[in-house]
Tab-separated table of C-alpha atoms in Angstrom:
chain	number	residue	atom	x	y	z
G	148	MET	CA	17.786	-38.239	79.169
G	149	SER	CA	15.344	-35.548	79.396
G	150	ALA	CA	16.393	-32.696	76.880
G	151	LYS	CA	15.474	-29.653	78.669
G	152	PRO	CA	17.899	-27.993	80.842
G	153	VAL	CA	18.995	-27.608	84.757
G	154	HIS	CA	18.378	-24.448	85.781
G	155	LEU	CA	20.430	-23.173	88.966
G	156	ALA	CA	19.493	-20.352	90.854
G	157	VAL	CA	22.081	-17.573	91.505
G	158	TYR	CA	22.543	-14.885	93.798
G	159	ASP	CA	24.721	-12.508	96.105
G	160	THR	CA	26.320	-14.354	98.389
G	161	LEU	CA	25.438	-18.061	97.281
G	162	ALA	CA	27.061	-21.106	98.660
G	163	ASP	CA	29.280	-22.183	95.758
G	164	TRP	CA	30.629	-24.452	97.219
G	165	GLU	CA	27.468	-26.659	97.466
G	166	THR	CA	26.129	-27.172	94.182
G	167	GLY	CA	29.647	-28.244	91.885
G	168	HIS	CA	29.316	-31.764	92.349
G	169	ALA	CA	25.837	-31.379	90.995
G	170	THR	CA	26.175	-29.074	87.954
G	171	ALA	CA	29.782	-30.879	87.211
G	172	GLN	CA	28.128	-34.628	87.102
G	173	LEU	CA	25.162	-33.487	85.147
G	174	ALA	CA	26.916	-31.178	82.646
G	175	ARG	CA	28.995	-34.116	81.313
G	176	ALA	CA	26.297	-36.296	81.609
G	177	GLY	CA	24.703	-34.253	78.718
G	178	HIS	CA	22.753	-31.553	80.716
G	179	THR	CA	22.711	-28.307	79.689
G	180	ILE	CA	23.846	-25.721	82.828
G	181	VAL	CA	21.373	-22.334	82.666
G	182	THR	CA	21.733	-20.008	85.407
G	183	VAL	CA	19.230	-18.151	86.609
G	184	GLY	CA	19.311	-15.417	88.581
G	185	PRO	CA	16.781	-12.215	90.354
G	186	SER	CA	17.235	-10.037	86.886
G	187	THR	CA	20.681	-10.591	84.119
G	188	ALA	CA	22.479	-8.180	86.315
G	189	PRO	CA	25.844	-9.895	87.426
G	190	VAL	CA	25.787	-11.637	91.552
G	191	THR	CA	28.607	-12.304	93.143
G	192	SER	CA	29.072	-15.628	95.620
G	193	THR	CA	30.344	-15.873	98.804
G	194	GLY	CA	33.587	-16.893	97.540
G	195	GLY	CA	33.959	-13.926	95.436
G	196	LEU	CA	33.228	-15.259	91.983
G	197	ARG	CA	30.636	-12.975	89.298
G	198	ILE	CA	28.384	-14.374	87.598
G	199	GLN	CA	26.531	-13.221	85.333
G	200	PRO	CA	23.418	-15.276	84.306
G	201	ASP	CA	22.119	-17.020	81.933
G	202	ALA	CA	18.254	-15.923	82.740
G	203	ALA	CA	15.971	-13.974	84.678
G	204	LEU	CA	14.102	-15.586	87.229
G	205	GLU	CA	10.951	-14.381	86.405
G	206	ASP	CA	10.757	-15.327	82.515
G	207	VAL	CA	11.849	-19.447	83.732
G	208	ARG	CA	9.474	-21.875	83.331
G	209	PRO	CA	8.711	-25.427	84.822
G	210	GLU	CA	7.899	-26.500	81.263
G	211	ASP	CA	11.183	-25.684	81.092
G	212	SER	CA	12.927	-27.091	82.920
G	213	ALA	CA	14.465	-30.709	84.074
G	214	LEU	CA	15.397	-29.288	87.256
G	215	LEU	CA	15.534	-25.750	90.045
G	216	ILE	CA	18.702	-25.583	92.070
G	217	LEU	CA	18.760	-23.322	94.691
G	218	PRO	CA	21.714	-23.012	97.342
G	219	GLY	CA	22.377	-21.575	99.648
G	220	ALA	CA	23.330	-18.176	100.951
G	221	ASP	CA	23.452	-15.312	103.408
G	222	LEU	CA	20.355	-13.494	102.032
G	223	TRP	CA	17.997	-16.457	102.865
G	224	ASP	CA	18.109	-15.854	105.920
G	225	THR	CA	18.932	-11.792	106.003
G	226	SER	CA	16.731	-10.759	104.194
G	227	ASP	CA	13.142	-11.266	101.677
G	228	ASP	CA	15.618	-10.623	99.020
G	229	LEU	CA	15.178	-14.544	97.528
G	230	ALA	CA	11.997	-15.509	98.456
G	231	PRO	CA	10.839	-15.278	94.551
G	232	PHE	CA	12.825	-18.221	93.970
G	233	ALA	CA	10.922	-20.335	96.694
G	234	ARG	CA	7.757	-18.833	94.935
G	235	LYS	CA	8.902	-20.330	91.333
G	236	ALA	CA	9.584	-23.391	93.613
G	237	ARG	CA	6.161	-23.785	94.316
G	238	ALA	CA	5.102	-23.888	90.803
G	239	PHE	CA	8.082	-26.005	89.917
G	240	LEU	CA	6.788	-28.143	92.511
G	241	ALA	CA	3.272	-28.099	91.537
G	242	ALA	CA	3.962	-28.784	87.934
G	243	GLY	CA	6.246	-31.862	88.684
G	244	VAL	CA	9.851	-31.163	88.165
G	245	PRO	CA	11.715	-31.652	90.360
G	246	VAL	CA	13.739	-28.769	92.839
G	247	ALA	CA	16.978	-29.736	95.084
G	248	ALA	CA	17.615	-27.086	97.892
G	249	ILE	CA	20.312	-27.294	99.599
G	250	CYS	CA	21.200	-25.144	102.997
G	251	GLY	CA	19.525	-21.465	103.532
G	252	ALA	CA	17.405	-22.736	100.633
G	253	THR	CA	15.793	-25.129	102.805
G	254	ALA	CA	14.546	-22.264	104.950
G	255	GLY	CA	13.294	-20.293	102.563
G	256	LEU	CA	10.885	-23.077	101.989
G	257	ALA	CA	10.153	-23.571	105.248
G	258	ARG	CA	9.251	-20.003	105.007
G	259	GLU	CA	6.700	-20.551	101.702
G	260	GLY	CA	5.665	-23.828	103.872
G	261	LEU	CA	6.580	-26.506	100.802
G	262	LEU	CA	8.374	-28.838	103.507
G	263	ASP	CA	5.238	-28.639	106.155
G	264	ASP	CA	4.017	-31.928	103.923
G	265	ARG	CA	7.530	-33.586	102.850
G	266	ASP	CA	10.375	-35.311	104.314
G	267	HIS	CA	13.251	-33.055	104.691
G	268	THR	CA	16.190	-32.284	106.255
G	269	SER	CA	19.023	-29.345	106.265
G	270	ALA	CA	21.609	-28.177	108.693
G	271	VAL	CA	19.693	-28.473	111.821
G	272	SER	CA	16.267	-29.116	113.128
G	273	PHE	CA	15.792	-26.478	114.630
G	274	TYR	CA	17.742	-23.885	112.085
G	275	LEU	CA	14.353	-25.238	110.819
G	276	ALA	CA	12.038	-24.809	113.228
G	277	ALA	CA	13.298	-20.852	113.628
G	278	THR	CA	11.474	-20.233	110.276
G	279	GLY	CA	7.957	-21.089	112.222
G	280	TYR	CA	7.093	-23.725	109.402
G	281	ALA	CA	5.027	-26.554	110.649
G	282	GLY	CA	6.665	-29.038	109.618
G	283	GLY	CA	9.188	-30.250	112.109
G	284	GLU	CA	8.040	-33.815	112.522
G	285	ARG	CA	8.847	-34.271	109.084
G	286	TYR	CA	12.327	-33.732	109.193
G	287	VAL	CA	15.269	-36.160	108.785
G	288	GLU	CA	18.467	-36.882	110.617
G	289	THR	CA	21.083	-37.524	107.385
G	290	ASP	CA	22.991	-36.413	105.256
G	291	ALA	CA	20.166	-35.479	102.511
G	292	VAL	CA	16.260	-36.792	101.906
G	293	THR	CA	14.142	-37.258	98.616
G	294	ASP	CA	10.814	-37.221	98.558
G	295	GLY	CA	9.017	-36.685	95.580
G	296	THR	CA	10.095	-34.724	93.475
G	297	LEU	CA	11.686	-32.618	96.476
G	298	VAL	CA	15.713	-33.131	97.142
G	299	THR	CA	17.262	-31.679	100.908
G	300	ALA	CA	20.069	-31.058	102.638
G	301	GLY	CA	22.836	-29.015	104.707
G	302	PRO	CA	25.101	-27.535	104.224
G	303	THR	CA	28.131	-29.551	104.927
G	304	GLU	CA	26.801	-32.701	102.421
G	305	PRO	CA	27.284	-30.940	98.596
G	306	VAL	CA	28.470	-34.516	97.864
G	307	ALA	CA	25.162	-36.383	99.309
G	308	PHE	CA	23.021	-33.725	97.450
G	309	ALA	CA	24.471	-33.930	94.795
G	310	ARG	CA	23.633	-38.411	94.664
G	311	GLU	CA	20.439	-37.473	95.583
G	312	ILE	CA	20.257	-35.502	92.416
G	313	LEU	CA	21.741	-37.814	90.370
G	314	ARG	CA	19.434	-39.851	91.378
G	315	LEU	CA	17.170	-38.652	90.944
G	316	LEU	CA	17.130	-37.248	87.067
G	317	GLY	CA	18.327	-40.870	86.413
G	318	VAL	CA	22.033	-40.062	85.838
G	319	TYR	CA	23.581	-42.610	87.762
G	320	GLU	CA	21.921	-45.299	89.648
G	321	GLY	CA	22.553	-48.939	91.526
G	322	GLU	CA	26.080	-49.874	92.472
G	323	VAL	CA	27.760	-46.528	90.061
G	324	LEU	CA	25.686	-44.283	92.036
G	325	ASP	CA	26.817	-45.773	95.301
G	326	ALA	CA	30.389	-45.697	93.497
G	327	TRP	CA	30.102	-42.320	92.373
G	328	TYR	CA	29.386	-41.567	95.880
G	329	ARG	CA	31.964	-43.354	97.752
G	330	LEU	CA	34.258	-41.854	95.460
G	331	PHE	CA	33.346	-38.144	95.623
G	332	HIS	CA	32.488	-38.508	99.592
G	333	ASP	CA	34.760	-41.149	101.499
G	334	SER	CA	37.623	-41.073	99.131
G	335	ASP	CA	37.627	-45.399	98.547
G	336	ALA	CA	39.738	-45.558	95.419
G	337	ALA	CA	37.994	-48.524	95.329
G	338	ALA	CA	34.665	-47.070	93.213
G	339	TYR	CA	37.327	-45.398	90.725
G	340	ALA	CA	37.351	-48.717	89.186
G	341	VAL	CA	33.136	-49.429	88.837
G	342	LEU	CA	32.797	-46.036	87.561
G	343	GLU	CA	35.306	-46.843	85.357
G	344	LYS	CA	34.286	-49.793	83.819
G	345	ALA	CA	30.488	-48.254	83.632
G	346	GLY	CA	31.826	-45.542	81.880
G	347	ALA	CA	31.194	-42.852	84.883
G	348	LEU	CA	34.215	-41.339	84.810
């Protein structure tokens, strides 16, 4: 496993329910989660959580990271305040470092041109179409999509989003990954035994 941390973007109005499954499982697997804000000034989530970022965006380098996670936020659609995070995602992808975007963050990536030539998903196709991006033909109607080092998902799919991240970073795979998804997405009690046997709980 990579010793490099996972960077979680945090900003005002972030949808704090969208990344919890992913960060919790990554932390349990030994990854350090480093929060990254526009600066190190506190931000407030949609749920009213006040978060003190560990680092400022300008100080984060792809070579020092295992993954950049971009959650949704109202600000993705109401201003250009989060555009620097999409530009940072471009730098990560260009360096071969994974990026995972959910909900409004997918629109930010679309505006940055990062979805024009990659398979992807989001809330609905016309949500991304409204950005004017050129990747409509690569839109996939499914819960979450991984294309190379990019993961995308819609706002109602935090568990599928986490599944793709866990697969991409090699935390779980095969039967164990499937069982993890079935337990947390479908409340499938039978999956618990698989995870317990694998030491994945």
